[in-house]
mmCIF file of C-alpha atoms in Angstrom:
data_model
loop_
_atom_site.group_PDB
_atom_site.id
_atom_site.type_symbol
_atom_site.label_atom_id
_atom_site.label_comp_id
_atom_site.label_asym_id
_atom_site.label_seq_id
_atom_site.Cartn_x
_atom_site.Cartn_y
_atom_site.Cartn_z
ATOM 1 C CA ALA T 1 -126.752 -184.036 77.577
ATOM 2 C CA GLN T 2 -127.973 -182.574 74.234
ATOM 3 C CA SER T 3 -131.399 -183.192 73.022
ATOM 4 C CA VAL T 4 -133.701 -182.008 70.157
ATOM 5 C CA ALA T 5 -137.581 -181.617 70.479
ATOM 6 C CA GLN T 6 -139.932 -181.625 67.546
ATOM 7 C CA PRO T 7 -143.208 -180.816 69.512
ATOM 8 C CA GLU T 8 -145.415 -181.832 66.551
ATOM 9 C CA ASP T 9 -145.642 -185.507 65.426
ATOM 10 C CA GLN T 10 -147.670 -184.454 62.419
ATOM 11 C CA VAL T 11 -148.152 -181.191 60.482
ATOM 12 C CA ASN T 12 -150.877 -180.985 58.009
ATOM 13 C CA VAL T 13 -151.016 -177.945 55.471
ATOM 14 C CA ALA T 14 -152.868 -177.254 52.198
ATOM 15 C CA GLU T 15 -150.923 -176.918 49.050
ATOM 16 C CA GLY T 16 -149.905 -173.321 48.325
ATOM 17 C CA ASN T 17 -150.052 -172.274 51.937
ATOM 18 C CA PRO T 18 -146.892 -171.594 54.070
ATOM 19 C CA LEU T 19 -145.667 -174.441 56.237
ATOM 20 C CA THR T 20 -143.588 -174.330 59.573
ATOM 21 C CA VAL T 21 -141.919 -177.491 61.113
ATOM 22 C CA LYS T 22 -140.890 -176.707 64.613
ATOM 23 C CA CYS T 23 -137.641 -177.573 66.424
ATOM 24 C CA THR T 24 -136.148 -176.745 69.649
ATOM 25 C CA TYR T 25 -132.796 -177.947 71.136
ATOM 26 C CA SER T 26 -130.868 -178.278 74.378
ATOM 27 C CA VAL T 27 -127.085 -178.377 74.223
ATOM 28 C CA SER T 28 -124.190 -177.014 76.308
ATOM 29 C CA GLY T 29 -122.569 -174.352 74.333
ATOM 30 C CA ASN T 30 -123.398 -173.234 70.733
ATOM 31 C CA PRO T 31 -124.590 -175.956 68.258
ATOM 32 C CA TYR T 32 -124.446 -176.630 64.616
ATOM 33 C CA LEU T 33 -128.016 -177.131 63.493
ATOM 34 C CA PHE T 34 -129.371 -179.258 60.597
ATOM 35 C CA TRP T 35 -132.603 -180.271 58.843
ATOM 36 C CA TYR T 36 -133.030 -183.516 57.005
ATOM 37 C CA VAL T 37 -135.960 -184.943 55.008
ATOM 38 C CA GLN T 38 -136.836 -188.546 54.618
ATOM 39 C CA TYR T 39 -139.124 -189.932 51.929
ATOM 40 C CA PRO T 40 -140.631 -193.442 52.098
ATOM 41 C CA ASN T 41 -138.073 -196.330 51.838
ATOM 42 C CA ARG T 42 -135.143 -193.678 51.405
ATOM 43 C CA GLY T 43 -132.311 -192.307 53.480
ATOM 44 C CA LEU T 44 -132.312 -188.933 55.057
ATOM 45 C CA GLN T 45 -131.517 -186.098 52.562
ATOM 46 C CA PHE T 46 -129.731 -183.032 53.803
ATOM 47 C CA LEU T 47 -131.861 -179.692 53.424
ATOM 48 C CA LEU T 48 -129.832 -176.977 55.223
ATOM 49 C CA LYS T 49 -127.782 -176.063 58.130
ATOM 50 C CA TYR T 50 -127.014 -173.234 60.425
ATOM 51 C CA ILE T 51 -123.309 -172.627 61.492
ATOM 52 C CA THR T 52 -122.997 -168.871 61.996
ATOM 53 C CA GLY T 53 -123.843 -165.587 60.694
ATOM 54 C CA ASP T 54 -127.387 -164.790 59.326
ATOM 55 C CA ASN T 55 -130.072 -166.219 61.408
ATOM 56 C CA LEU T 56 -132.213 -167.090 58.358
ATOM 57 C CA VAL T 57 -130.598 -169.869 56.382
ATOM 58 C CA LYS T 58 -131.817 -170.860 52.911
ATOM 59 C CA GLY T 59 -131.570 -174.396 51.718
ATOM 60 C CA SER T 60 -132.737 -176.805 49.095
ATOM 61 C CA TYR T 61 -136.175 -177.071 47.412
ATOM 62 C CA GLY T 62 -137.206 -173.484 48.667
ATOM 63 C CA PHE T 63 -136.839 -174.378 52.313
ATOM 64 C CA GLU T 64 -135.443 -172.072 54.798
ATOM 65 C CA ALA T 65 -134.841 -172.123 58.510
ATOM 66 C CA GLU T 66 -134.721 -169.389 61.328
ATOM 67 C CA PHE T 67 -132.266 -169.734 64.035
ATOM 68 C CA ASN T 68 -133.344 -168.172 67.287
ATOM 69 C CA LYS T 69 -130.695 -168.410 70.070
ATOM 70 C CA SER T 70 -132.836 -166.996 72.860
ATOM 71 C CA GLN T 71 -135.530 -169.406 72.172
ATOM 72 C CA THR T 72 -133.159 -172.166 71.374
ATOM 73 C CA SER T 73 -135.210 -172.894 68.304
ATOM 74 C CA PHE T 74 -134.615 -173.686 64.612
ATOM 75 C CA HIS T 75 -137.879 -173.842 62.795
ATOM 76 C CA LEU T 76 -138.097 -175.065 59.287
ATOM 77 C CA LYS T 77 -140.171 -172.925 56.870
ATOM 78 C CA LYS T 78 -141.475 -172.713 53.299
ATOM 79 C CA PRO T 79 -143.533 -170.027 51.935
ATOM 80 C CA SER T 80 -145.642 -172.055 49.621
ATOM 81 C CA ALA T 81 -146.211 -175.913 50.253
ATOM 82 C CA LEU T 82 -146.224 -178.538 47.541
ATOM 83 C CA VAL T 83 -147.750 -181.959 47.636
ATOM 84 C CA SER T 84 -144.436 -183.397 46.853
ATOM 85 C CA ASP T 85 -142.993 -181.908 50.235
ATOM 86 C CA SER T 86 -144.991 -184.514 52.145
ATOM 87 C CA ALA T 87 -142.359 -186.549 54.120
ATOM 88 C CA LEU T 88 -140.832 -187.002 57.473
ATOM 89 C CA TYR T 89 -138.644 -184.100 58.696
ATOM 90 C CA PHE T 90 -135.807 -184.337 61.250
ATOM 91 C CA CYS T 91 -134.044 -181.554 62.986
ATOM 92 C CA ALA T 92 -130.475 -182.428 64.182
ATOM 93 C CA VAL T 93 -127.769 -180.891 66.404
ATOM 94 C CA ARG T 94 -124.183 -181.287 66.675
ATOM 95 C CA PRO T 95 -122.455 -179.423 69.519
ATOM 96 C CA LEU T 96 -119.761 -176.936 68.565
ATOM 97 C CA GLY T 97 -116.171 -177.242 69.912
ATOM 98 C CA ASN T 98 -116.317 -180.858 70.737
ATOM 99 C CA TYR T 99 -114.768 -182.931 67.990
ATOM 100 C CA GLY T 100 -116.210 -186.131 69.361
ATOM 101 C CA GLN T 101 -119.748 -185.245 69.658
ATOM 102 C CA ASN T 102 -122.153 -187.115 67.205
ATOM 103 C CA PHE T 103 -125.312 -185.907 65.667
ATOM 104 C CA VAL T 104 -128.360 -185.921 67.805
ATOM 105 C CA PHE T 105 -131.565 -186.093 65.920
ATOM 106 C CA GLY T 106 -135.177 -185.122 66.842
ATOM 107 C CA PRO T 107 -138.177 -187.587 66.823
ATOM 108 C CA GLY T 108 -139.138 -186.391 63.326
ATOM 109 C CA THR T 109 -142.306 -184.552 62.118
ATOM 110 C CA ARG T 110 -144.504 -185.944 59.538
ATOM 111 C CA LEU T 111 -145.531 -183.233 57.021
ATOM 112 C CA SER T 112 -148.616 -183.836 54.907
ATOM 113 C CA VAL T 113 -149.468 -181.356 52.241
ATOM 114 C CA LEU T 114 -153.115 -181.716 51.113
ATOM 115 C CA PRO T 115 -154.037 -180.981 47.428
ATOM 116 C CA LYS N 1 -120.794 -188.306 41.985
ATOM 117 C CA ALA N 2 -122.261 -191.603 43.421
ATOM 118 C CA GLY N 3 -123.964 -191.411 46.578
ATOM 119 C CA VAL N 4 -123.681 -193.456 49.581
ATOM 120 C CA THR N 5 -124.433 -197.125 48.850
ATOM 121 C CA GLN N 6 -125.477 -199.795 51.324
ATOM 122 C CA THR N 7 -125.826 -203.556 50.892
ATOM 123 C CA PRO N 8 -127.818 -205.466 51.154
ATOM 124 C CA ARG N 9 -130.944 -203.367 51.070
ATOM 125 C CA TYR N 10 -133.265 -205.893 52.734
ATOM 126 C CA LEU N 11 -132.298 -208.763 55.108
ATOM 127 C CA ILE N 12 -134.270 -211.439 57.007
ATOM 128 C CA LYS N 13 -132.496 -213.213 59.762
ATOM 129 C CA THR N 14 -133.363 -215.430 62.628
ATOM 130 C CA ARG N 15 -132.998 -214.796 66.353
ATOM 131 C CA GLY N 16 -129.435 -215.804 67.532
ATOM 132 C CA GLN N 17 -127.792 -215.315 64.087
ATOM 133 C CA GLN N 18 -125.375 -212.650 63.231
ATOM 134 C CA VAL N 19 -125.434 -210.149 60.319
ATOM 135 C CA THR N 20 -122.971 -207.939 58.543
ATOM 136 C CA LEU N 21 -123.998 -204.808 56.817
ATOM 137 C CA SER N 22 -121.825 -202.883 54.270
ATOM 138 C CA CYS N 23 -121.581 -199.091 53.444
ATOM 139 C CA SER N 24 -119.616 -197.416 50.766
ATOM 140 C CA PRO N 25 -119.308 -193.737 51.360
ATOM 141 C CA ILE N 26 -119.224 -190.947 48.750
ATOM 142 C CA SER N 27 -115.980 -190.856 46.897
ATOM 143 C CA GLY N 28 -113.524 -188.670 48.916
ATOM 144 C CA HIS N 29 -115.538 -188.968 52.208
ATOM 145 C CA ARG N 30 -113.462 -190.439 55.016
ATOM 146 C CA SER N 31 -115.794 -190.161 57.858
ATOM 147 C CA VAL N 32 -118.680 -192.856 58.099
ATOM 148 C CA SER N 33 -121.410 -192.996 60.694
ATOM 149 C CA TRP N 34 -124.063 -195.542 61.473
ATOM 150 C CA TYR N 35 -127.538 -195.058 62.788
ATOM 151 C CA GLN N 36 -130.576 -197.434 63.748
ATOM 152 C CA GLN N 37 -133.855 -196.194 62.861
ATOM 153 C CA THR N 38 -137.035 -197.657 64.560
ATOM 154 C CA PRO N 39 -140.571 -196.342 64.766
ATOM 155 C CA GLY N 40 -140.200 -196.410 68.563
ATOM 156 C CA GLN N 41 -136.817 -194.942 69.235
ATOM 157 C CA GLY N 42 -136.340 -192.937 66.058
ATOM 158 C CA LEU N 43 -132.818 -192.342 64.899
ATOM 159 C CA GLN N 44 -130.140 -193.486 67.371
ATOM 160 C CA PHE N 45 -126.409 -193.039 66.686
ATOM 161 C CA LEU N 46 -124.424 -196.335 66.650
ATOM 162 C CA PHE N 47 -120.919 -195.410 65.825
ATOM 163 C CA GLU N 48 -118.669 -193.080 63.827
ATOM 164 C CA TYR N 49 -115.361 -194.012 62.010
ATOM 165 C CA PHE N 50 -112.679 -191.933 60.549
ATOM 166 C CA SER N 51 -109.384 -193.139 59.173
ATOM 167 C CA GLU N 52 -110.240 -196.626 60.234
ATOM 168 C CA THR N 53 -110.620 -195.575 63.865
ATOM 169 C CA GLN N 54 -113.743 -195.566 65.792
ATOM 170 C CA ARG N 55 -114.029 -191.973 67.027
ATOM 171 C CA ASN N 56 -117.401 -192.155 68.774
ATOM 172 C CA LYS N 57 -119.733 -194.801 69.970
ATOM 173 C CA GLY N 58 -123.501 -194.627 70.895
ATOM 174 C CA ASN N 59 -125.285 -196.404 73.707
ATOM 175 C CA PHE N 60 -125.664 -199.867 72.170
ATOM 176 C CA PRO N 61 -124.701 -203.293 73.573
ATOM 177 C CA GLY N 62 -121.317 -204.856 72.491
ATOM 178 C CA ARG N 63 -123.249 -207.163 70.093
ATOM 179 C CA PHE N 64 -123.030 -204.195 67.685
ATOM 180 C CA SER N 65 -119.719 -203.570 66.215
ATOM 181 C CA GLY N 66 -118.164 -202.008 63.138
ATOM 182 C CA ARG N 67 -115.026 -201.320 61.419
ATOM 183 C CA GLN N 68 -113.742 -199.174 58.629
ATOM 184 C CA PHE N 69 -111.251 -200.145 55.779
ATOM 185 C CA SER N 70 -108.402 -198.193 54.301
ATOM 186 C CA ASN N 71 -110.725 -197.306 51.256
ATOM 187 C CA SER N 72 -113.121 -195.811 53.716
ATOM 188 C CA ARG N 73 -115.818 -198.439 53.228
ATOM 189 C CA SER N 74 -117.418 -199.578 56.519
ATOM 190 C CA GLU N 75 -119.179 -202.531 57.930
ATOM 191 C CA MET N 76 -121.326 -203.105 60.922
ATOM 192 C CA ASN N 77 -122.016 -206.367 62.630
ATOM 193 C CA VAL N 78 -124.681 -207.473 64.899
ATOM 194 C CA SER N 79 -124.283 -210.651 66.677
ATOM 195 C CA THR N 80 -126.821 -212.892 68.529
ATOM 196 C CA LEU N 81 -129.751 -211.043 66.912
ATOM 197 C CA GLU N 82 -132.674 -210.267 68.946
ATOM 198 C CA LEU N 83 -136.173 -209.407 67.750
ATOM 199 C CA GLY N 84 -135.506 -205.833 68.890
ATOM 200 C CA ASP N 85 -132.781 -205.485 66.266
ATOM 201 C CA SER N 86 -135.345 -205.258 63.644
ATOM 202 C CA ALA N 87 -134.897 -201.794 62.200
ATOM 203 C CA LEU N 88 -133.602 -199.607 59.200
ATOM 204 C CA TYR N 89 -129.794 -199.248 59.548
ATOM 205 C CA LEU N 90 -128.529 -196.141 58.092
ATOM 206 C CA CYS N 91 -124.962 -195.286 56.989
ATOM 207 C CA ALA N 92 -123.841 -191.743 56.447
ATOM 208 C CA SER N 93 -120.869 -190.195 55.222
ATOM 209 C CA SER N 94 -118.972 -186.839 55.308
ATOM 210 C CA LEU N 95 -115.692 -185.583 54.351
ATOM 211 C CA GLU N 96 -114.336 -185.704 57.797
ATOM 212 C CA PRO N 97 -115.800 -185.598 61.321
ATOM 213 C CA ARG N 98 -115.754 -181.822 61.513
ATOM 214 C CA GLU N 99 -118.741 -180.508 63.445
ATOM 215 C CA GLY N 100 -120.032 -178.108 60.864
ATOM 216 C CA LEU N 101 -120.110 -180.587 58.028
ATOM 217 C CA GLU N 102 -123.447 -182.401 57.071
ATOM 218 C CA GLN N 103 -123.657 -185.971 56.645
ATOM 219 C CA TYR N 104 -125.022 -187.640 53.503
ATOM 220 C CA PHE N 105 -127.152 -190.805 53.988
ATOM 221 C CA GLY N 106 -127.592 -193.978 52.139
ATOM 222 C CA PRO N 107 -130.888 -195.719 51.514
ATOM 223 C CA GLY N 108 -130.438 -198.013 54.519
ATOM 224 C CA THR N 109 -130.612 -201.676 55.121
ATOM 225 C CA ARG N 110 -133.994 -203.051 56.392
ATOM 226 C CA LEU N 111 -133.212 -205.754 58.911
ATOM 227 C CA THR N 112 -136.002 -207.951 59.889
ATOM 228 C CA VAL N 113 -135.323 -210.434 62.748
ATOM 229 C CA THR N 114 -137.829 -213.346 63.189
#
């Protein structure tokens, strides 16, 4: 069975500092990997995805993520955090090659950017 | 292009009642998925519809059901509501259920069961 782990419930970072939100996954075969962000009282917004190719993926709002196959990780990063980045972040996986597989989401990591 | 819309946004029901939630996907999107979000269980997949057919179903009791119409709009129904059904129900759409395509989420319906 596939699963996604986000080892930190909460990440605090000062505005202007780099941020990292961690994600590791367990799937059979190769996965497609996604990051979403959720602001209060809102649905999830798509940030970026890894399908194939370059291990460093760039997405919306200056976010990027690094795919590491050997460590089965897909950490979300941003060089300089903004207070407005404070939100709940979800990593998700959808296994490759099985048309019927659904998205599996991690538990979420709450990011707080302190002014 | 308008995003995914869900109605109603908020709902209060009594235990034992039933409820129907509605979702209109982004124009041109034919795949619709439903998720339940709770503080304790996180985001859990309910079901996915494409071309009016249920393609995939999560691990939820039969009280949870859904359907998709020819215009891709979808509804989900929960019968015999229980207190534990209180949650944010999210609908997501994509062009089709191809693995590499991202889903776009609506704002959700907040269901409270008393």
